Short mmCIF file of C-alpha atoms in Angstrom, two decimals:
data_model
loop_
_atom_site.label_atom_id
_atom_site.label_comp_id
_atom_site.label_asym_id
_atom_site.label_seq_id
_atom_site.Cartn_x
_atom_site.Cartn_y
_atom_site.Cartn_z
CA GLN A 175 3.12 -11.10 15.54
CA VAL A 176 1.63 -7.98 14.05
CA GLN A 177 -0.83 -8.94 11.35
CA LEU A 178 -3.97 -7.95 9.53
CA VAL A 179 -6.32 -10.66 8.27
CA GLN A 180 -8.96 -9.72 5.74
CA SER A 181 -12.28 -11.31 4.85
CA GLY A 182 -12.69 -13.52 1.80
CA ALA A 183 -13.37 -12.81 -1.84
CA GLU A 184 -16.70 -11.29 -2.86
CA VAL A 185 -18.72 -11.27 -6.07
CA LYS A 186 -21.24 -8.47 -6.37
CA LYS A 187 -23.64 -7.17 -9.00
CA PRO A 188 -23.45 -3.59 -10.24
CA GLY A 189 -25.26 -1.26 -7.87
CA ALA A 190 -24.73 -3.48 -4.83
CA SER A 191 -22.56 -2.80 -1.80
CA VAL A 192 -19.59 -4.68 -0.39
CA LYS A 193 -18.16 -4.66 3.11
CA VAL A 194 -14.63 -5.94 3.67
CA SER A 195 -13.26 -6.60 7.15
CA CYS A 196 -9.70 -6.38 8.42
CA LYS A 197 -8.96 -7.99 11.76
CA ALA A 198 -5.87 -6.78 13.57
CA SER A 199 -3.73 -8.65 16.07
CA GLY A 200 -0.37 -8.31 17.75
CA PHE A 201 -0.59 -4.60 18.52
CA THR A 202 -2.73 -2.02 20.30
CA PHE A 203 -5.45 -1.39 17.74
CA THR A 204 -6.29 2.13 18.89
CA SER A 205 -2.69 3.32 18.65
CA TYR A 206 -2.33 3.02 14.88
CA SER A 207 -4.31 4.26 11.91
CA ILE A 208 -5.72 1.91 9.30
CA TYR A 209 -5.51 2.67 5.59
CA TRP A 210 -7.30 1.09 2.64
CA VAL A 211 -5.73 0.71 -0.79
CA ARG A 212 -6.98 -1.04 -3.91
CA GLN A 213 -5.49 -2.37 -7.11
CA ALA A 214 -7.61 -2.95 -10.17
CA PRO A 215 -6.47 -5.55 -12.70
CA GLY A 216 -3.48 -4.29 -14.63
CA GLN A 217 -3.52 -0.99 -12.75
CA GLY A 218 -1.42 0.63 -10.06
CA LEU A 219 -2.23 1.05 -6.41
CA GLU A 220 -4.89 3.56 -5.42
CA TRP A 221 -5.20 4.94 -1.89
CA MET A 222 -8.83 4.91 -0.79
CA GLY A 223 -8.84 6.38 2.67
CA TRP A 224 -7.72 6.47 6.28
CA ILE A 225 -9.35 5.96 9.65
CA SER A 226 -8.12 6.51 13.18
CA PRO A 227 -9.51 3.75 15.42
CA TYR A 228 -8.85 6.02 18.40
CA THR A 229 -10.86 9.03 17.29
CA GLY A 230 -12.96 7.63 14.47
CA ASN A 231 -11.70 10.41 12.21
CA THR A 232 -11.55 9.56 8.53
CA ASN A 233 -10.19 10.96 5.31
CA TYR A 234 -11.43 9.56 2.01
CA ALA A 235 -10.08 9.89 -1.49
CA GLU A 236 -12.09 12.53 -3.27
CA ILE A 237 -12.96 10.20 -6.14
CA LEU A 238 -14.75 7.83 -3.73
CA HIS A 239 -16.52 10.42 -1.60
CA GLY A 240 -20.20 9.58 -1.14
CA ARG A 241 -19.74 5.87 -1.85
CA LEU A 242 -17.18 4.92 0.80
CA THR A 243 -17.46 4.41 4.54
CA MET A 244 -14.75 3.25 6.90
CA ILE A 245 -15.44 2.24 10.47
CA THR A 246 -13.68 0.35 13.23
CA ASP A 247 -14.85 -1.89 16.05
CA THR A 248 -12.36 -1.47 18.85
CA SER A 249 -13.92 -4.31 20.86
CA THR A 250 -12.82 -6.80 18.20
CA SER A 251 -9.86 -4.84 16.75
CA THR A 252 -11.50 -4.95 13.34
CA ALA A 253 -11.68 -2.32 10.63
CA TYR A 254 -14.35 -2.31 7.94
CA MET A 255 -14.53 -0.74 4.52
CA GLU A 256 -17.91 -0.45 2.79
CA LEU A 257 -18.19 0.62 -0.84
CA ARG A 258 -21.65 1.29 -2.25
CA SER A 259 -23.15 1.61 -5.72
CA LEU A 260 -20.57 -0.75 -7.12
CA ARG A 261 -19.52 -0.47 -10.75
CA SER A 262 -17.49 -2.80 -12.92
CA ASP A 263 -14.43 -0.58 -12.51
CA ASP A 264 -14.54 -1.21 -8.75
CA THR A 265 -13.34 -4.74 -9.49
CA ALA A 266 -10.02 -4.88 -7.65
CA VAL A 267 -8.02 -6.40 -4.86
CA TYR A 268 -8.67 -4.37 -1.73
CA TYR A 269 -5.98 -4.12 0.95
CA CYS A 270 -6.01 -2.79 4.46
CA ALA A 271 -2.73 -1.65 5.96
CA ARG A 272 -1.57 -0.32 9.28
CA GLY A 273 0.22 2.97 9.59
CA ALA A 274 3.86 2.21 10.32
CA THR A 275 4.01 4.81 13.10
CA THR A 276 1.50 6.01 15.66
CA ALA A 277 1.21 9.37 13.92
CA ALA A 278 -2.24 10.14 12.61
CA GLY A 279 -2.41 11.31 9.02
CA PRO A 280 -0.16 10.59 6.02
CA ASN A 281 2.07 7.63 6.71
CA TRP A 282 3.71 4.61 5.19
CA PHE A 283 2.33 1.14 5.74
CA ASP A 284 3.46 -1.86 7.74
CA PRO A 285 2.05 -4.45 7.64
CA TRP A 286 -0.55 -4.98 4.93
CA GLY A 287 -3.44 -7.39 4.91
CA GLN A 288 -3.42 -10.25 2.44
CA GLY A 289 -5.94 -8.57 0.16
CA THR A 290 -9.58 -9.25 -0.72
CA LEU A 291 -10.67 -9.69 -4.33
CA VAL A 292 -13.94 -7.94 -5.05
CA THR A 293 -15.45 -8.74 -8.43
CA VAL A 294 -18.29 -6.64 -9.74
CA SER A 295 -20.12 -8.37 -12.55
CA SER A 296 -23.65 -8.78 -13.80
CA GLU B 290 -1.98 15.46 -6.01
CA ILE B 291 1.64 14.29 -6.07
CA VAL B 292 2.33 12.14 -9.11
CA MET B 293 4.84 9.33 -8.63
CA THR B 294 6.63 7.96 -11.68
CA GLN B 295 8.73 4.81 -11.62
CA SER B 296 11.20 3.62 -14.20
CA PRO B 297 11.80 1.33 -15.87
CA ALA B 298 8.49 -0.53 -15.97
CA THR B 299 10.37 -3.82 -16.29
CA LEU B 300 13.96 -4.61 -15.38
CA SER B 301 15.57 -7.84 -16.54
CA VAL B 302 18.45 -8.85 -14.30
CA SER B 303 20.51 -12.01 -13.82
CA PRO B 304 20.77 -13.51 -10.33
CA GLY B 305 23.71 -12.04 -8.47
CA GLU B 306 23.64 -8.81 -10.45
CA ARG B 307 22.74 -5.37 -9.14
CA ALA B 308 19.36 -3.75 -9.79
CA SER B 309 18.68 -0.04 -9.64
CA LEU B 310 15.07 1.23 -9.63
CA SER B 311 14.02 4.85 -9.97
CA CYS B 312 11.10 6.76 -8.47
CA ARG B 313 10.39 10.40 -9.26
CA ALA B 314 7.91 12.71 -7.55
CA SER B 315 6.14 15.66 -9.17
CA GLN B 316 7.03 17.84 -6.18
CA SER B 317 9.50 17.69 -3.33
CA LEU B 318 8.88 14.99 -0.75
CA SER B 319 11.89 15.75 1.40
CA SER B 320 12.49 12.17 2.65
CA ASN B 321 8.86 11.08 2.84
CA LEU B 322 9.23 8.13 0.48
CA ALA B 323 8.71 4.41 1.07
CA TRP B 324 9.50 1.36 -1.04
CA TYR B 325 7.59 -1.93 -1.04
CA GLN B 326 8.05 -5.37 -2.55
CA HIS B 327 4.96 -7.13 -3.86
CA LYS B 328 4.73 -10.73 -4.94
CA SER B 329 1.64 -12.06 -6.63
CA GLY B 330 -0.94 -13.37 -4.17
CA GLN B 331 0.90 -11.96 -1.16
CA ALA B 332 0.64 -8.84 0.92
CA PRO B 333 3.04 -6.05 -0.06
CA ARG B 334 6.08 -5.84 2.21
CA LEU B 335 7.68 -2.64 3.45
CA LEU B 336 11.35 -2.44 2.48
CA ILE B 337 12.43 1.16 3.00
CA HIS B 338 10.92 4.23 4.67
CA GLY B 339 12.19 7.75 5.07
CA ALA B 340 13.83 7.25 1.65
CA SER B 341 16.78 5.33 3.08
CA THR B 342 15.87 3.50 6.32
CA ARG B 343 15.55 -0.24 5.99
CA ALA B 344 12.49 -1.73 7.66
CA THR B 345 12.91 -4.35 10.35
CA GLY B 346 14.20 -7.63 8.99
CA ILE B 347 15.03 -6.36 5.51
CA PRO B 348 18.36 -7.68 4.18
CA VAL B 349 21.22 -5.22 3.79
CA ARG B 350 21.35 -5.86 0.03
CA PHE B 351 18.33 -3.53 -0.18
CA SER B 352 19.23 0.16 0.05
CA GLY B 353 17.37 3.37 -0.65
CA SER B 354 18.68 6.80 -1.49
CA GLY B 355 17.51 10.17 -2.67
CA PHE B 356 15.85 13.34 -1.44
CA GLY B 357 13.34 15.80 -2.80
CA THR B 358 12.02 14.46 -6.08
CA GLU B 359 14.48 11.75 -7.13
CA PHE B 360 14.79 8.42 -5.35
CA THR B 361 16.51 5.11 -6.01
CA LEU B 362 16.11 1.60 -4.67
CA ASN B 363 19.19 -0.56 -5.13
CA ILE B 364 19.36 -4.30 -4.71
CA SER B 365 23.05 -5.13 -4.56
CA SER B 366 23.03 -8.81 -5.54
CA LEU B 367 19.73 -10.21 -6.68
CA GLN B 368 18.58 -13.42 -5.04
CA SER B 369 15.89 -15.68 -6.46
CA GLU B 370 13.37 -14.42 -3.93
CA ASP B 371 13.91 -10.80 -5.01
CA PHE B 372 12.22 -11.18 -8.39
CA ALA B 373 8.99 -9.32 -7.77
CA LEU B 374 7.16 -6.04 -8.29
CA TYR B 375 8.51 -2.98 -6.48
CA PHE B 376 6.64 0.24 -5.94
CA CYS B 377 7.22 3.53 -4.20
CA GLN B 378 4.79 5.61 -2.15
CA GLN B 379 4.85 9.19 -0.95
CA SER B 380 3.83 9.77 2.66
CA LEU B 381 4.08 13.56 2.65
CA GLN B 382 0.49 14.60 2.05
CA TRP B 383 -3.06 13.57 1.18
CA PRO B 384 -3.94 11.92 -1.07
CA LEU B 385 -1.27 9.29 -0.59
CA THR B 386 -0.01 8.19 -3.98
CA PHE B 387 2.00 5.35 -5.42
CA GLY B 388 4.29 4.81 -8.36
CA GLY B 389 3.18 2.46 -11.11
CA GLY B 390 5.76 -0.12 -10.12
CA THR B 391 8.85 -1.77 -11.55
CA LYS B 392 8.77 -5.47 -12.26
CA VAL B 393 12.14 -7.10 -11.65
CA GLU B 394 12.33 -10.25 -13.73
CA ILE B 395 14.92 -12.93 -14.34
CA LYS B 396 17.08 -12.29 -17.35
#
């Protein structure tokens, strides 16, 4: 079945970097975009960015520009999200999600990964 | 940026009753609105897209309506597994944005 499986929880110190993986299965990886969303404790969902595995094109949320990189490895059908210069307010559950249609750009999501808790603490 | 506002924040409903959740957009979305169900520790699940189209496998007790800036998710007869957090998302333009969510709890 179509699914996204994310890497495990991470604990990082302020200023460090984190890289979360999202392995896709059950569909043609290059046909659908991958999106990243996060949810800080007690907060709503925040869209982080988008990547097309086919073209490598990306679009990042303005607030994260300069600290965020998204890449894909089409040989393993895996997407990666790297966030640098971590701060305490980056503590959140990070989700990857597949675009529900093959259209590149704004989309809704289906399915989502199970989430990866990233804790930033000294 | 399109601001999405959901109400109420919490909805207390008895099993078997109907629940009605609201989502409002700061500008017209046409029908570019999706609804998700989110249970703690699980991946969010797509319920509705295009404002009113049920996703594959979603029970018919879930229905979406609305157009433009006002949208509603109705759950016709709440089952025990329906008590969860529900949120809306606009898919019209970057940046993609979400409502703050409505928690549906057992009354």
